[in-house]
């Protein structure tokens, strides 16, 4: 059944771009390499059909919406500062609840376009190119739930990592509050059962003390199919809003 895009969420670095975005398009492709040989000839039909194999893979993301500036959480401040740099992004086509579908990637922002004609609602547009695989996965921690103490999230059933595959994960720290140098250390853990009786640390992000984002890639097959976010929070009166996403790339 066809779907109407209504609740797409977009996170780039430490910024939630959802409220100023009305179009987002991830795209993945593999270069087509010709491997046709004399052996491709079929004598029964006296024909040769072209044969191809996949070459270098790449991904891109484009997004656009309505321009706004004035603090680091706004479109202009965030995208101007990120131009030419590599950052983490997560796109969620059906909302940002735990377990919702997420597309995850580390990408270089190569384009930022802004403003328009007199009397128009000021637009913006930007484009990113992959520096990691584009991975399809799940959201492990939602954006609107403030965390003030150490804990773990809900376990989510996903897929095992196949031979030659890897985990691609993103952490988006959207806000930090508190005194006494609040810090947030996030891990992604896996297990072979939902109860997490014997969790394994799969991804460890750099400890965060300010808003920002980070993407991580971890290679190696594993048969676990349950994942969760786990975090350690320190400081006096700390409060963090953050997003964690995870995908598997073959």
Coordinates of C-alpha atoms in Angstrom, one line a residue:
X1 CA 0.0 0.0 0.0
X2 CA 1.2 3.5 -0.8
X3 CA 2.1 5.8 2.0
X4 CA 1.8 9.6 2.5
X5 CA 4.9 11.1 4.1
X6 CA 3.6 12.9 7.2
X7 CA 6.0 12.4 10.1
X8 CA 9.5 12.1 8.6
X9 CA 12.2 13.0 11.1
X10 CA 15.6 14.3 10.1
X11 CA 18.6 14.6 12.5
X12 CA 22.0 16.0 11.4
X13 CA 24.8 16.2 13.9
X14 CA 23.4 17.7 17.0
X15 CA 20.4 19.3 15.4
X16 CA 16.8 18.2 14.8
X17 CA 15.9 19.6 11.4
X18 CA 12.4 18.2 11.3
X19 CA 10.6 21.4 12.0
X20 CA 12.2 23.3 9.1
X21 CA 12.3 20.5 6.6
X22 CA 9.6 19.5 4.1
X23 CA 11.6 17.3 1.7
X24 CA 14.3 14.7 2.3
X25 CA 15.6 12.1 -0.2
X26 CA 18.3 9.5 0.6
X27 CA 19.7 7.6 -2.4
X28 CA 22.0 4.7 -2.7
X29 CA 23.6 3.2 -5.8
X30 CA 26.3 0.8 -7.0
X31 CA 28.4 1.5 -10.0
X32 CA 27.6 -0.8 -12.9
X33 CA 30.7 -2.6 -14.3
X34 CA 30.6 -4.5 -17.6
X35 CA 31.9 -8.1 -17.3
X36 CA 30.6 -9.3 -20.6
X37 CA 32.9 -11.9 -22.2
X38 CA 32.9 -14.2 -25.2
X39 CA 31.5 -16.8 -22.7
X40 CA 28.4 -14.6 -22.5
X41 CA 27.4 -15.8 -25.9
X42 CA 24.4 -18.2 -26.0
X43 CA 24.7 -20.4 -29.1
X44 CA 21.2 -21.7 -28.7
X45 CA 19.8 -18.2 -29.5
X46 CA 22.8 -16.7 -31.2
X47 CA 22.7 -13.8 -28.9
X48 CA 24.9 -12.0 -26.4
X49 CA 23.4 -10.4 -23.4
X50 CA 25.4 -7.8 -21.4
X51 CA 26.5 -9.0 -18.0
X52 CA 27.3 -6.6 -15.2
X53 CA 28.5 -6.7 -11.6
X54 CA 28.4 -4.1 -8.8
X55 CA 31.4 -1.8 -8.4
X56 CA 31.9 1.0 -5.9
X57 CA 28.8 1.8 -3.8
X58 CA 27.8 5.3 -2.8
X59 CA 25.0 7.2 -1.2
X60 CA 23.6 10.8 -1.2
X61 CA 21.0 12.7 0.7
X62 CA 19.3 15.9 -0.3
X63 CA 17.0 17.9 1.9
X64 CA 15.2 21.2 1.8
X65 CA 12.7 23.4 3.7
X66 CA 12.3 26.8 5.3
X67 CA 15.3 28.9 6.4
X68 CA 15.8 30.1 10.0
X69 CA 18.8 31.4 11.8
X70 CA 19.7 32.7 15.3
X71 CA 21.2 29.9 17.4
X72 CA 23.1 26.6 16.9
X73 CA 19.8 24.6 16.7
X74 CA 18.6 26.6 13.7
X75 CA 19.1 25.5 10.1
X76 CA 21.4 28.3 9.0
X77 CA 23.7 28.1 12.0
X78 CA 24.0 24.3 11.8
X79 CA 24.4 23.9 8.0
X80 CA 26.8 26.9 7.6
X81 CA 29.1 25.5 10.2
X82 CA 28.9 22.0 8.8
X83 CA 29.7 22.9 5.2
X84 CA 32.6 20.7 3.9
X85 CA 32.6 18.6 7.1
X86 CA 31.6 15.0 7.8
X87 CA 28.8 14.4 10.2
X88 CA 26.2 11.9 11.3
X89 CA 22.6 11.9 10.0
X90 CA 19.5 9.8 10.6
X91 CA 16.3 9.9 8.6
X92 CA 13.2 8.3 9.9
X93 CA 10.3 8.1 7.4
X94 CA 7.7 7.0 9.9
X95 CA 8.5 9.0 13.0
X96 CA 11.0 8.7 15.7
X97 CA 9.7 6.1 18.2
X98 CA 11.9 3.3 19.4
X99 CA 11.9 0.6 16.8
X100 CA 10.8 2.8 13.9
X101 CA 12.7 2.5 10.6
X102 CA 15.8 4.6 10.3
X103 CA 18.3 5.2 7.6
X104 CA 21.8 6.0 9.0
X105 CA 25.0 7.3 7.4
X106 CA 28.1 9.4 7.9
X107 CA 28.2 12.0 5.2
X108 CA 30.1 15.1 3.9
X109 CA 27.9 18.1 3.5
X110 CA 29.0 19.5 0.1
X111 CA 26.2 22.0 -0.7
X112 CA 24.2 24.6 1.1
X113 CA 21.7 26.9 -0.7
X114 CA 19.7 29.5 1.0
X115 CA 17.2 32.5 0.5
X116 CA 15.1 33.3 -2.5
X117 CA 12.9 36.0 -4.0
X118 CA 11.2 39.0 -2.3
X119 CA 8.0 38.1 -0.5
X120 CA 8.7 34.3 -0.5
X121 CA 9.1 32.2 2.5
X122 CA 12.9 31.9 2.8
X123 CA 14.0 28.5 1.6
X124 CA 17.1 26.3 2.1
X125 CA 18.5 23.2 0.5
X126 CA 21.5 21.1 1.2
X127 CA 23.2 17.9 -0.1
X128 CA 25.4 15.3 1.6
X129 CA 27.6 12.5 0.1
X130 CA 28.4 9.3 1.9
X131 CA 31.6 8.6 3.7
X132 CA 30.1 5.4 5.1
X133 CA 27.5 2.9 3.9
X134 CA 23.9 4.0 3.9
X135 CA 22.4 1.5 6.4
X136 CA 18.8 0.7 6.9
X137 CA 17.9 0.0 10.5
X138 CA 16.0 1.1 13.6
X139 CA 15.8 3.9 16.1
X140 CA 17.1 2.9 19.5
X141 CA 16.5 6.1 21.5
X142 CA 13.8 8.8 20.7
X143 CA 14.5 12.5 20.6
X144 CA 11.9 13.8 23.1
X145 CA 12.7 11.7 26.2
X146 CA 15.1 13.5 28.5
X147 CA 17.5 11.4 30.4
X148 CA 18.9 12.4 33.8
X149 CA 20.5 9.2 35.1
X150 CA 22.4 6.2 33.9
X151 CA 20.2 3.5 32.3
X152 CA 19.4 1.4 29.3
X153 CA 16.7 1.6 26.6
X154 CA 14.1 -0.8 25.3
X155 CA 15.4 -3.9 23.4
X156 CA 14.6 -3.9 19.7
X157 CA 14.5 -6.9 17.4
X158 CA 16.5 -6.2 14.2
X159 CA 18.8 -8.4 12.0
X160 CA 22.0 -10.2 12.5
X161 CA 25.2 -8.9 10.9
X162 CA 26.1 -11.1 7.9
X163 CA 29.6 -12.1 6.9
X164 CA 31.2 -9.0 5.3
X165 CA 28.6 -6.8 6.9
X166 CA 28.9 -4.0 9.5
X167 CA 27.0 -2.0 11.9
X168 CA 26.5 1.7 11.1
X169 CA 25.3 3.8 14.1
X170 CA 24.7 7.4 14.9
X171 CA 24.4 9.5 18.1
X172 CA 22.7 12.9 18.0
X173 CA 23.0 14.8 21.2
X174 CA 20.4 17.5 20.9
X175 CA 20.7 19.4 24.2
X176 CA 22.7 19.3 27.4
X177 CA 21.7 20.8 30.7
X178 CA 23.1 20.7 34.3
X179 CA 26.1 21.8 36.3
X180 CA 29.3 20.1 37.4
X181 CA 30.3 19.2 33.9
X182 CA 27.5 16.9 32.8
X183 CA 28.5 14.1 30.5
X184 CA 26.8 11.4 28.5
X185 CA 28.6 8.1 27.4
X186 CA 26.4 6.0 25.1
X187 CA 26.9 2.4 23.9
X188 CA 24.9 0.1 21.7
X189 CA 24.6 -3.4 23.0
X190 CA 23.4 -6.6 21.4
X191 CA 22.1 -10.0 22.7
X192 CA 20.5 -13.1 21.4
X193 CA 17.4 -12.6 23.6
X194 CA 15.2 -9.7 24.4
X195 CA 16.0 -9.9 28.1
X196 CA 19.7 -9.0 27.6
X197 CA 21.0 -11.5 30.2
X198 CA 24.4 -11.4 28.6
X199 CA 24.8 -8.1 26.6
X200 CA 27.7 -7.5 24.3
X201 CA 29.0 -3.9 23.7
X202 CA 29.0 -3.4 19.9
X203 CA 29.4 0.4 19.5
X204 CA 30.9 2.9 21.9
X205 CA 30.5 6.6 21.1
X206 CA 32.8 9.3 22.4
X207 CA 31.6 10.8 25.7
X208 CA 29.5 13.9 25.0
X209 CA 29.6 17.1 27.0
X210 CA 27.8 19.3 24.5
X211 CA 25.3 19.1 21.7
X212 CA 26.7 17.4 18.6
X213 CA 26.7 14.2 16.5
X214 CA 28.9 11.2 15.8
X215 CA 28.6 8.3 13.4
X216 CA 30.4 4.9 13.9
X217 CA 31.1 1.8 11.8
X218 CA 31.9 -1.6 13.3
X219 CA 32.7 -4.5 11.1
X220 CA 32.4 -8.2 11.8
X221 CA 29.5 -10.7 11.7
X222 CA 27.5 -11.6 14.7
X223 CA 24.3 -13.6 15.2
X224 CA 22.6 -11.4 17.8
X225 CA 19.3 -10.0 16.7
X226 CA 18.4 -7.8 19.7
X227 CA 19.9 -4.3 20.2
X228 CA 19.5 -1.5 22.8
X229 CA 21.1 1.8 23.7
X230 CA 22.8 2.1 27.1
X231 CA 24.1 5.3 28.7
X232 CA 26.1 6.6 31.6
X233 CA 25.3 10.1 32.8
X234 CA 27.4 12.1 35.3
X235 CA 27.3 15.7 36.6
X236 CA 25.0 17.7 38.9
X237 CA 21.4 18.0 37.8
X238 CA 22.2 16.6 34.3
X239 CA 19.6 16.3 31.5
X240 CA 20.2 15.1 28.0
X241 CA 18.0 14.9 24.9
X242 CA 19.6 12.5 22.4
X243 CA 18.8 10.2 19.5
X244 CA 20.5 6.8 18.8
X245 CA 20.1 4.9 15.5
X246 CA 21.5 1.7 14.2
X247 CA 21.6 0.0 10.8
X248 CA 23.1 -3.1 9.3
X249 CA 25.0 -2.8 6.0
X250 CA 25.8 -5.9 3.9

